[in-house]
Amino acid sequence: MEQNLSLQPAQSASTCLNYRNLIGTLLYISTSTRLDVSYSVNNLSRFQNCYDESHYKYALRILKYLYQTRNLKLIYRKNLDADVIDTFVDADWAGDKVDRKSTTGYIIRNFGNVIYWKSRKQGSVTKSSTAAEYVALSESISEIKVVLNLLKDFKIKLNKPVKVYKDNSGAIAIAKFGNLTKNSKYIEVHYHFVNECCEKGIIEIIKVESENNVADILTKALGRNKFEAFRQALRIL
């Protein structure tokens, strides 16, 4: 999908286009193995009741990209030296030009292999990038706890906190120390369980530079070079 593309909802859905079926197909692919199209598909899926030819055109472009890269696979490699579980998290603040809601993206890995990913629009508008990043952090850790419970069922015990990689210093400060500013006090109380997870040693939040945060591929449309670099880093080869 093009950078800085701003799709607008149509007045009504065009019944002559098979848009919903196409989006359903793309959603299946993007949640199965091709996380590289998750952001674009998630973005287009927001218009299933208000689409026109412009939305259909971009959906077909995604389908064409998938066909042209049909030999790419999500690769899994044995690497027992890697962390049992780690996570990359990012958010694009107010990226939706229609309602100014932010987009969450996170990737959970097992021994360096991608096992779960999510690209989704946040449920409410946030007043700052730090708040949006903190909401994304909260959402990712909720899923981490699900994965940890699954590992527990398999009798796999973690002896150290799950590393969570984040590129926003403000969100990291709130999570680690509960440092709230004027712009962040309104954050819903239930998001503060992140701070509790830090204190209990369930997670360890680590600063990562933005150019190395692979979760960025799930929050916005990237330039070709960065997109392909992240795709390769995620072992879609």
Short mmCIF file of C-alpha atoms in Angstrom, two decimals:
data_model
loop_
_atom_site.label_atom_id
_atom_site.label_comp_id
_atom_site.label_asym_id
_atom_site.label_seq_id
_atom_site.Cartn_x
_atom_site.Cartn_y
_atom_site.Cartn_z
CA MET A 1 0.00 0.00 0.00
CA GLU A 2 1.24 3.49 -0.82
CA GLN A 3 2.81 5.61 1.90
CA ASN A 4 0.55 8.40 3.21
CA LEU A 5 -2.43 6.94 1.35
CA SER A 6 -5.71 8.24 2.78
CA LEU A 7 -8.72 6.19 1.74
CA GLN A 8 -12.11 7.73 2.48
CA PRO A 9 -15.34 5.81 3.12
CA ALA A 10 -17.80 5.80 0.23
CA GLN A 11 -21.38 6.92 0.74
CA SER A 12 -22.56 3.32 0.38
CA ALA A 13 -21.23 -0.09 -0.58
CA SER A 14 -21.02 -0.79 -4.31
CA THR A 15 -23.02 -3.98 -4.84
CA CYS A 16 -21.45 -4.68 -8.24
CA LEU A 17 -18.02 -5.34 -6.69
CA ASN A 18 -17.04 -8.57 -4.96
CA TYR A 19 -15.14 -6.58 -2.33
CA ARG A 20 -16.16 -8.40 0.85
CA ASN A 21 -15.27 -11.84 -0.50
CA LEU A 22 -11.91 -10.53 -1.66
CA ILE A 23 -11.19 -8.99 1.75
CA GLY A 24 -12.19 -12.25 3.44
CA THR A 25 -9.68 -14.14 1.29
CA LEU A 26 -6.94 -11.61 2.01
CA LEU A 27 -7.67 -11.71 5.75
CA TYR A 28 -7.27 -15.49 5.74
CA ILE A 29 -3.90 -15.24 4.01
CA SER A 30 -2.66 -12.36 6.16
CA THR A 31 -3.48 -14.15 9.41
CA SER A 32 -2.07 -17.50 8.28
CA THR A 33 1.45 -16.87 6.97
CA ARG A 34 1.73 -13.52 5.19
CA LEU A 35 2.01 -10.96 7.96
CA ASP A 36 3.69 -8.61 5.49
CA VAL A 37 0.23 -7.68 4.15
CA SER A 38 -1.55 -7.60 7.52
CA TYR A 39 -1.54 -3.82 7.84
CA SER A 40 -2.82 -3.18 4.33
CA VAL A 41 -5.55 -5.82 4.59
CA ASN A 42 -6.60 -4.60 8.03
CA ASN A 43 -6.82 -1.07 6.67
CA LEU A 44 -9.02 -2.07 3.73
CA SER A 45 -11.24 -4.28 5.90
CA ARG A 46 -12.51 -1.14 7.66
CA PHE A 47 -14.48 -0.19 4.54
CA GLN A 48 -16.61 -3.30 4.06
CA ASN A 49 -19.84 -1.32 4.40
CA CYS A 50 -18.66 1.78 2.55
CA TYR A 51 -16.42 0.81 -0.36
CA ASP A 52 -16.17 1.79 -4.00
CA GLU A 53 -13.86 1.12 -6.95
CA SER A 54 -10.89 2.87 -5.28
CA HIS A 55 -10.95 0.43 -2.34
CA TYR A 56 -11.45 -2.52 -4.68
CA LYS A 57 -8.48 -1.40 -6.77
CA TYR A 58 -6.14 -1.41 -3.75
CA ALA A 59 -7.44 -4.81 -2.63
CA LEU A 60 -6.61 -6.17 -6.09
CA ARG A 61 -3.12 -4.66 -5.80
CA ILE A 62 -2.55 -6.65 -2.61
CA LEU A 63 -3.77 -9.80 -4.36
CA LYS A 64 -1.40 -9.09 -7.26
CA TYR A 65 1.52 -8.59 -4.83
CA LEU A 66 0.73 -11.91 -3.14
CA TYR A 67 0.63 -13.66 -6.51
CA GLN A 68 3.93 -12.12 -7.59
CA THR A 69 5.55 -13.19 -4.29
CA ARG A 70 3.74 -16.53 -4.03
CA ASN A 71 7.02 -18.37 -3.50
CA LEU A 72 7.72 -16.51 -0.25
CA LYS A 73 7.23 -18.57 2.90
CA LEU A 74 7.28 -17.94 6.63
CA ILE A 75 10.43 -19.81 7.61
CA TYR A 76 10.95 -21.56 10.97
CA ARG A 77 14.47 -22.42 12.09
CA LYS A 78 15.82 -24.27 15.10
CA ASN A 79 17.64 -21.82 17.34
CA LEU A 80 17.74 -22.91 20.97
CA ASP A 81 20.04 -20.00 21.82
CA ALA A 82 17.26 -17.48 21.16
CA ASP A 83 14.75 -16.38 23.80
CA VAL A 84 11.85 -18.76 24.33
CA ILE A 85 9.42 -15.86 23.88
CA ASP A 86 10.02 -12.25 22.87
CA THR A 87 7.85 -9.54 21.39
CA PHE A 88 8.15 -6.41 19.23
CA VAL A 89 5.49 -3.72 19.70
CA ASP A 90 4.73 -0.49 17.85
CA ALA A 91 1.92 1.98 17.22
CA ASP A 92 1.13 4.60 14.59
CA TRP A 93 -0.41 7.53 16.43
CA ALA A 94 -3.60 9.02 14.90
CA GLY A 95 -2.79 7.30 11.62
CA ASP A 96 -6.41 6.90 10.53
CA LYS A 97 -7.24 10.14 8.73
CA VAL A 98 -10.99 9.53 9.10
CA ASP A 99 -11.34 9.22 12.89
CA ARG A 100 -7.73 9.84 14.04
CA LYS A 101 -7.50 6.56 15.89
CA SER A 102 -4.11 4.88 16.17
CA THR A 103 -2.98 1.48 14.90
CA THR A 104 -1.42 -1.21 17.10
CA GLY A 105 1.06 -3.73 15.75
CA TYR A 106 2.91 -6.49 17.58
CA ILE A 107 4.83 -9.66 16.78
CA ILE A 108 5.41 -12.55 19.19
CA ARG A 109 8.30 -14.93 18.52
CA ASN A 110 9.26 -18.35 19.85
CA PHE A 111 13.01 -19.04 19.68
CA GLY A 112 13.25 -16.26 17.09
CA ASN A 113 10.41 -17.66 14.96
CA VAL A 114 7.25 -15.63 14.42
CA ILE A 115 4.25 -17.42 15.95
CA TYR A 116 1.68 -14.64 16.34
CA TRP A 117 1.11 -11.14 15.01
CA LYS A 118 -1.59 -8.52 15.10
CA SER A 119 -2.41 -5.31 13.25
CA ARG A 120 -5.52 -3.54 14.50
CA LYS A 121 -7.01 -0.10 14.97
CA GLN A 122 -7.24 0.98 18.59
CA GLY A 123 -10.69 1.33 20.09
CA SER A 124 -10.43 4.95 21.18
CA VAL A 125 -8.61 8.15 20.22
CA THR A 126 -5.42 8.90 22.16
CA LYS A 127 -4.10 12.40 22.81
CA SER A 128 -0.41 11.66 22.39
CA SER A 129 1.96 9.23 20.70
CA THR A 130 3.07 8.01 24.13
CA ALA A 131 -0.51 7.11 25.04
CA ALA A 132 -0.99 5.26 21.73
CA GLU A 133 2.25 3.36 22.25
CA TYR A 134 1.23 2.45 25.80
CA VAL A 135 -2.13 1.14 24.64
CA ALA A 136 -0.29 -1.00 22.06
CA LEU A 137 1.99 -2.26 24.81
CA SER A 138 -1.01 -3.23 26.91
CA GLU A 139 -2.69 -5.08 24.05
CA SER A 140 0.47 -7.02 23.21
CA ILE A 141 1.06 -8.10 26.81
CA SER A 142 -2.50 -9.39 27.06
CA GLU A 143 -1.64 -11.75 24.19
CA ILE A 144 1.74 -12.61 25.74
CA LYS A 145 -0.07 -13.85 28.84
CA VAL A 146 -2.19 -16.13 26.63
CA VAL A 147 0.99 -17.55 25.07
CA LEU A 148 2.56 -18.04 28.51
CA ASN A 149 -0.49 -19.99 29.67
CA LEU A 150 -0.20 -22.16 26.57
CA LEU A 151 3.48 -22.84 27.33
CA LYS A 152 2.47 -23.74 30.88
CA ASP A 153 0.07 -26.34 29.49
CA PHE A 154 3.00 -27.81 27.55
CA LYS A 155 5.09 -27.89 30.76
CA ILE A 156 7.50 -25.32 29.34
CA LYS A 157 8.80 -23.11 32.14
CA LEU A 158 10.35 -19.69 31.61
CA ASN A 159 13.06 -18.79 34.10
CA LYS A 160 13.29 -15.13 33.08
CA PRO A 161 10.93 -12.32 32.02
CA VAL A 162 9.64 -12.10 28.46
CA LYS A 163 11.58 -9.42 26.57
CA VAL A 164 9.28 -6.83 25.01
CA TYR A 165 10.98 -4.50 22.52
CA LYS A 166 9.58 -0.97 22.27
CA ASP A 167 10.84 2.20 20.59
CA ASN A 168 8.93 4.84 22.61
CA SER A 169 10.75 6.05 25.72
CA GLY A 170 7.63 7.68 27.20
CA ALA A 171 5.60 4.47 27.07
CA ILE A 172 8.52 2.54 28.55
CA ALA A 173 8.76 5.00 31.46
CA ILE A 174 5.04 4.66 32.22
CA ALA A 175 5.24 0.87 32.09
CA LYS A 176 8.34 0.62 34.29
CA PHE A 177 7.83 3.45 36.74
CA GLY A 178 4.23 4.60 36.37
CA ASN A 179 5.40 8.07 35.31
CA LEU A 180 2.23 9.86 34.22
CA THR A 181 2.09 13.27 32.56
CA LYS A 182 -0.83 15.57 31.87
CA ASN A 183 -1.34 13.94 28.49
CA SER A 184 -1.31 10.40 29.86
CA LYS A 185 -3.41 10.60 33.03
CA TYR A 186 -6.58 9.91 31.07
CA ILE A 187 -5.33 6.46 30.00
CA GLU A 188 -7.82 3.86 31.20
CA VAL A 189 -6.92 2.23 34.52
CA HIS A 190 -7.02 -1.28 33.07
CA TYR A 191 -3.99 -0.49 30.90
CA HIS A 192 -1.87 -0.14 34.02
CA PHE A 193 -1.66 -3.86 34.48
CA VAL A 194 1.40 -3.48 32.23
CA ASN A 195 3.21 -1.78 35.10
CA GLU A 196 2.16 -4.63 37.36
CA CYS A 197 3.57 -7.18 34.90
CA CYS A 198 6.89 -5.33 34.98
CA GLU A 199 6.96 -5.26 38.77
CA LYS A 200 6.18 -8.98 39.00
CA GLY A 201 8.97 -9.84 36.56
CA ILE A 202 6.64 -11.29 33.95
CA ILE A 203 7.99 -8.97 31.26
CA GLU A 204 11.10 -6.88 30.69
CA ILE A 205 10.67 -3.89 28.40
CA ILE A 206 13.73 -3.09 26.31
CA LYS A 207 14.32 0.01 24.20
CA VAL A 208 14.87 -0.69 20.53
CA GLU A 209 15.65 1.88 17.86
CA SER A 210 12.75 2.66 15.54
CA GLU A 211 14.66 1.51 12.47
CA ASN A 212 15.03 -1.93 14.08
CA ASN A 213 11.46 -2.32 15.33
CA VAL A 214 10.03 -4.89 12.93
CA ALA A 215 6.51 -4.38 14.34
CA ASP A 216 6.43 -1.14 12.35
CA ILE A 217 5.44 -3.24 9.32
CA LEU A 218 2.07 -3.79 11.04
CA THR A 219 1.26 -0.15 11.82
CA LYS A 220 1.71 1.80 8.60
CA ALA A 221 2.65 1.58 4.93
CA LEU A 222 6.45 1.60 4.64
CA GLY A 223 8.81 2.55 1.86
CA ARG A 224 9.95 -0.34 -0.31
CA ASN A 225 13.48 -0.67 1.13
CA LYS A 226 12.35 -0.71 4.76
CA PHE A 227 9.40 -2.97 3.97
CA GLU A 228 11.59 -5.56 2.26
CA ALA A 229 14.24 -5.36 5.01
CA PHE A 230 11.64 -6.04 7.72
CA ARG A 231 10.05 -8.79 5.63
CA GLN A 232 13.39 -10.54 5.42
CA ALA A 233 14.11 -9.98 9.13
CA LEU A 234 10.82 -11.72 9.93
CA ARG A 235 11.93 -14.69 7.80
CA ILE A 236 9.39 -14.31 5.06
CA LEU A 237 11.76 -15.67 2.45
#
